[in-house]
């Protein structure tokens, strides 16, 4: 059981670096940079810019909250980890919905003519794996023998 938990923690750290830091934080910065660049070139109307800025903000918030949840779960903070993880994953999915709808509306595509909406879905949906791994580790921490003994001592 201990080896399984160590493997989950390693997977969690990798998922956090890849998805929370690179895709959400750096991706949010890239989205707002491109939106500002396209707005100054006259390619975006103010409503589109507002939605892209909101998506960028959602990705920033989700990245920060997901990194916070990772640090909390590695320090065995119990189920309180979900206080940071649930809003983090919700913000990520909200940002994903906003960016996908904008990409479909505007018709963004890459050089291979693959729509950005599909690219964003493929890159951000695995973020749900972060939530699953956090949930498993948090439950393992909460249901561990040591924590049960501590809870029973508090009752007495």
mmCIF file of C-alpha atoms in Angstrom:
data_model
loop_
_atom_site.group_PDB
_atom_site.id
_atom_site.type_symbol
_atom_site.label_atom_id
_atom_site.label_comp_id
_atom_site.label_asym_id
_atom_site.label_seq_id
_atom_site.Cartn_x
_atom_site.Cartn_y
_atom_site.Cartn_z
ATOM 1 C CA UNK A 1 0.000 0.000 0.000
ATOM 2 C CA UNK A 2 2.878 2.339 0.803
ATOM 3 C CA UNK A 3 4.514 1.730 -2.587
ATOM 4 C CA UNK A 4 1.211 2.459 -4.330
ATOM 5 C CA UNK A 5 0.913 5.748 -2.448
ATOM 6 C CA UNK A 6 4.477 6.730 -3.389
ATOM 7 C CA UNK A 7 3.764 5.949 -7.052
ATOM 8 C CA UNK A 8 0.575 8.051 -6.877
ATOM 9 C CA UNK A 9 2.511 10.960 -5.379
ATOM 10 C CA UNK A 10 5.095 10.794 -8.164
ATOM 11 C CA UNK A 11 2.307 10.721 -10.751
ATOM 12 C CA UNK A 12 0.631 13.651 -8.983
ATOM 13 C CA UNK A 13 3.805 15.747 -9.084
ATOM 14 C CA UNK A 14 4.228 15.029 -12.808
ATOM 15 C CA UNK A 15 0.588 15.831 -13.561
ATOM 16 C CA UNK A 16 0.863 19.033 -11.526
ATOM 17 C CA UNK A 17 3.949 20.226 -13.375
ATOM 18 C CA UNK A 18 2.554 19.360 -16.798
ATOM 19 C CA UNK A 19 -1.084 20.377 -16.482
ATOM 20 C CA UNK A 20 -1.377 22.854 -13.613
ATOM 21 C CA UNK A 21 1.849 24.755 -14.259
ATOM 22 C CA UNK A 22 2.469 24.481 -17.998
ATOM 23 C CA UNK A 23 -1.011 24.139 -19.481
ATOM 24 C CA UNK A 24 -2.976 26.262 -17.027
ATOM 25 C CA UNK A 25 -0.566 28.952 -15.824
ATOM 26 C CA UNK A 26 1.585 29.266 -18.933
ATOM 27 C CA UNK A 27 -1.385 28.572 -21.221
ATOM 28 C CA UNK A 28 -3.380 31.306 -19.512
ATOM 29 C CA UNK A 29 -0.515 33.730 -20.079
ATOM 30 C CA UNK A 30 -0.319 32.700 -23.737
ATOM 31 C CA UNK A 31 -4.051 33.147 -24.245
ATOM 32 C CA UNK A 32 -4.072 36.684 -22.858
ATOM 33 C CA UNK A 33 -0.914 37.569 -24.809
ATOM 34 C CA UNK A 34 -2.460 36.388 -28.085
ATOM 35 C CA UNK A 35 -5.757 38.104 -27.263
ATOM 36 C CA UNK A 36 -3.998 41.429 -26.632
ATOM 37 C CA UNK A 37 -1.961 41.017 -29.805
ATOM 38 C CA UNK A 38 -5.038 40.169 -31.895
ATOM 39 C CA UNK A 39 -7.079 42.990 -30.346
ATOM 40 C CA UNK A 40 -4.396 45.564 -31.140
ATOM 41 C CA UNK A 41 -4.287 44.251 -34.720
ATOM 42 C CA UNK A 42 -8.057 44.693 -34.956
ATOM 43 C CA UNK A 43 -8.802 40.988 -35.276
ATOM 44 C CA UNK A 44 -10.916 40.713 -32.118
ATOM 45 C CA UNK A 45 -14.069 42.545 -31.158
ATOM 46 C CA UNK A 46 -14.275 43.643 -27.494
ATOM 47 C CA UNK A 47 -16.714 40.852 -26.576
ATOM 48 C CA UNK A 48 -14.351 38.171 -27.872
ATOM 49 C CA UNK A 49 -11.446 39.773 -26.034
ATOM 50 C CA UNK A 50 -13.439 39.805 -22.794
ATOM 51 C CA UNK A 51 -14.238 36.102 -23.071
ATOM 52 C CA UNK A 52 -10.624 35.213 -23.850
ATOM 53 C CA UNK A 53 -9.445 37.315 -20.904
ATOM 54 C CA UNK A 54 -11.966 35.537 -18.655
ATOM 55 C CA UNK A 55 -10.722 32.154 -19.870
ATOM 56 C CA UNK A 56 -7.153 33.240 -19.183
ATOM 57 C CA UNK A 57 -8.117 34.298 -15.659
ATOM 58 C CA UNK A 58 -9.838 30.968 -15.077
ATOM 59 C CA UNK A 59 -6.724 29.089 -16.168
ATOM 60 C CA UNK A 60 -4.512 31.216 -13.898
ATOM 61 C CA UNK A 61 -6.785 30.645 -10.904
ATOM 62 C CA UNK A 62 -7.057 26.930 -11.583
ATOM 63 C CA UNK A 63 -3.295 26.565 -11.881
ATOM 64 C CA UNK A 64 -2.688 28.286 -8.564
ATOM 65 C CA UNK A 65 -5.433 26.326 -6.779
ATOM 66 C CA UNK A 66 -4.297 22.995 -8.209
ATOM 67 C CA UNK A 67 -0.681 23.595 -7.172
ATOM 68 C CA UNK A 68 -1.943 24.572 -3.709
ATOM 69 C CA UNK A 69 -3.959 21.347 -3.493
ATOM 70 C CA UNK A 70 -0.905 19.333 -4.514
ATOM 71 C CA UNK A 71 1.216 20.910 -1.802
ATOM 72 C CA UNK A 72 -1.555 20.333 0.744
ATOM 73 C CA UNK A 73 -1.999 16.666 -0.143
ATOM 74 C CA UNK A 74 1.750 16.053 -0.004
ATOM 75 C CA UNK A 75 1.709 17.517 3.520
ATOM 76 C CA UNK A 76 -1.184 15.209 4.500
ATOM 77 C CA UNK A 77 -3.807 17.871 5.150
ATOM 78 C CA UNK A 78 -6.670 15.370 4.895
ATOM 79 C CA UNK A 79 -9.845 16.098 3.011
ATOM 80 C CA UNK A 80 -9.332 19.865 3.377
ATOM 81 C CA UNK A 81 -7.303 19.482 0.182
ATOM 82 C CA UNK A 82 -10.596 19.371 -1.691
ATOM 83 C CA UNK A 83 -11.256 22.983 -0.625
ATOM 84 C CA UNK A 84 -8.528 24.011 -3.073
ATOM 85 C CA UNK A 85 -8.893 21.234 -5.654
ATOM 86 C CA UNK A 86 -12.620 21.449 -6.402
ATOM 87 C CA UNK A 87 -12.575 25.200 -7.205
ATOM 88 C CA UNK A 88 -9.328 24.632 -9.129
ATOM 89 C CA UNK A 89 -10.755 21.953 -11.382
ATOM 90 C CA UNK A 90 -14.002 23.940 -11.719
ATOM 91 C CA UNK A 91 -12.088 27.040 -12.821
ATOM 92 C CA UNK A 92 -10.117 24.955 -15.316
ATOM 93 C CA UNK A 93 -13.261 23.466 -16.833
ATOM 94 C CA UNK A 94 -14.916 26.912 -16.931
ATOM 95 C CA UNK A 95 -11.893 28.325 -18.738
ATOM 96 C CA UNK A 96 -11.944 25.344 -21.083
ATOM 97 C CA UNK A 97 -15.603 25.912 -21.924
ATOM 98 C CA UNK A 98 -14.951 29.610 -22.580
ATOM 99 C CA UNK A 99 -11.893 29.057 -24.753
ATOM 100 C CA UNK A 100 -13.455 26.214 -26.750
ATOM 101 C CA UNK A 101 -16.612 28.210 -27.451
ATOM 102 C CA UNK A 102 -14.546 31.208 -28.547
ATOM 103 C CA UNK A 103 -12.269 29.072 -30.724
ATOM 104 C CA UNK A 104 -15.315 27.520 -32.421
ATOM 105 C CA UNK A 105 -17.002 30.899 -32.850
ATOM 106 C CA UNK A 106 -13.947 32.632 -34.291
ATOM 107 C CA UNK A 107 -12.760 29.585 -36.221
ATOM 108 C CA UNK A 108 -9.176 29.470 -34.998
ATOM 109 C CA UNK A 109 -7.100 26.631 -36.457
ATOM 110 C CA UNK A 110 -3.433 25.697 -36.590
ATOM 111 C CA UNK A 111 -1.223 25.322 -39.665
ATOM 112 C CA UNK A 112 -2.606 21.792 -40.223
ATOM 113 C CA UNK A 113 -6.153 23.206 -40.173
ATOM 114 C CA UNK A 114 -6.989 21.344 -36.962
ATOM 115 C CA UNK A 115 -9.460 23.489 -34.997
ATOM 116 C CA UNK A 116 -8.036 24.963 -31.792
ATOM 117 C CA UNK A 117 -11.193 23.918 -30.004
ATOM 118 C CA UNK A 118 -10.185 20.267 -30.438
ATOM 119 C CA UNK A 119 -6.598 21.033 -29.457
ATOM 120 C CA UNK A 120 -7.715 22.780 -26.257
ATOM 121 C CA UNK A 121 -10.010 19.881 -25.355
ATOM 122 C CA UNK A 122 -7.282 17.322 -25.941
ATOM 123 C CA UNK A 123 -4.784 19.285 -23.851
ATOM 124 C CA UNK A 124 -6.968 20.295 -20.915
ATOM 125 C CA UNK A 125 -9.304 17.345 -20.352
ATOM 126 C CA UNK A 126 -6.497 15.219 -18.846
ATOM 127 C CA UNK A 127 -6.475 17.779 -16.034
ATOM 128 C CA UNK A 128 -9.326 15.711 -14.606
ATOM 129 C CA UNK A 129 -6.655 13.097 -13.848
ATOM 130 C CA UNK A 130 -5.181 15.569 -11.362
ATOM 131 C CA UNK A 131 -8.487 15.669 -9.529
ATOM 132 C CA UNK A 132 -8.768 11.879 -9.466
ATOM 133 C CA UNK A 133 -5.232 11.373 -8.140
ATOM 134 C CA UNK A 134 -5.691 14.110 -5.499
ATOM 135 C CA UNK A 135 -8.948 12.505 -4.400
ATOM 136 C CA UNK A 136 -7.387 9.049 -4.101
ATOM 137 C CA UNK A 137 -4.396 10.294 -2.107
ATOM 138 C CA UNK A 138 -6.579 12.471 0.143
ATOM 139 C CA UNK A 139 -8.853 9.521 0.895
ATOM 140 C CA UNK A 140 -5.865 7.280 1.557
ATOM 141 C CA UNK A 141 -4.481 9.882 3.978
ATOM 142 C CA UNK A 142 -7.839 10.335 5.686
ATOM 143 C CA UNK A 143 -8.555 6.622 6.014
ATOM 144 C CA UNK A 144 -5.044 5.654 7.105
ATOM 145 C CA UNK A 145 -4.588 3.821 10.389
ATOM 146 C CA UNK A 146 -2.634 6.684 11.978
ATOM 147 C CA UNK A 147 -5.354 9.217 11.215
ATOM 148 C CA UNK A 148 -8.077 6.902 12.510
ATOM 149 C CA UNK A 149 -6.178 6.518 15.782
ATOM 150 C CA UNK A 150 -5.801 10.312 16.059
ATOM 151 C CA UNK A 151 -9.509 10.842 15.414
ATOM 152 C CA UNK A 152 -10.428 8.203 18.011
ATOM 153 C CA UNK A 153 -8.134 9.847 20.610
ATOM 154 C CA UNK A 154 -9.821 13.199 20.000
ATOM 155 C CA UNK A 155 -13.214 11.625 20.693
ATOM 156 C CA UNK A 156 -12.087 10.310 24.061
#
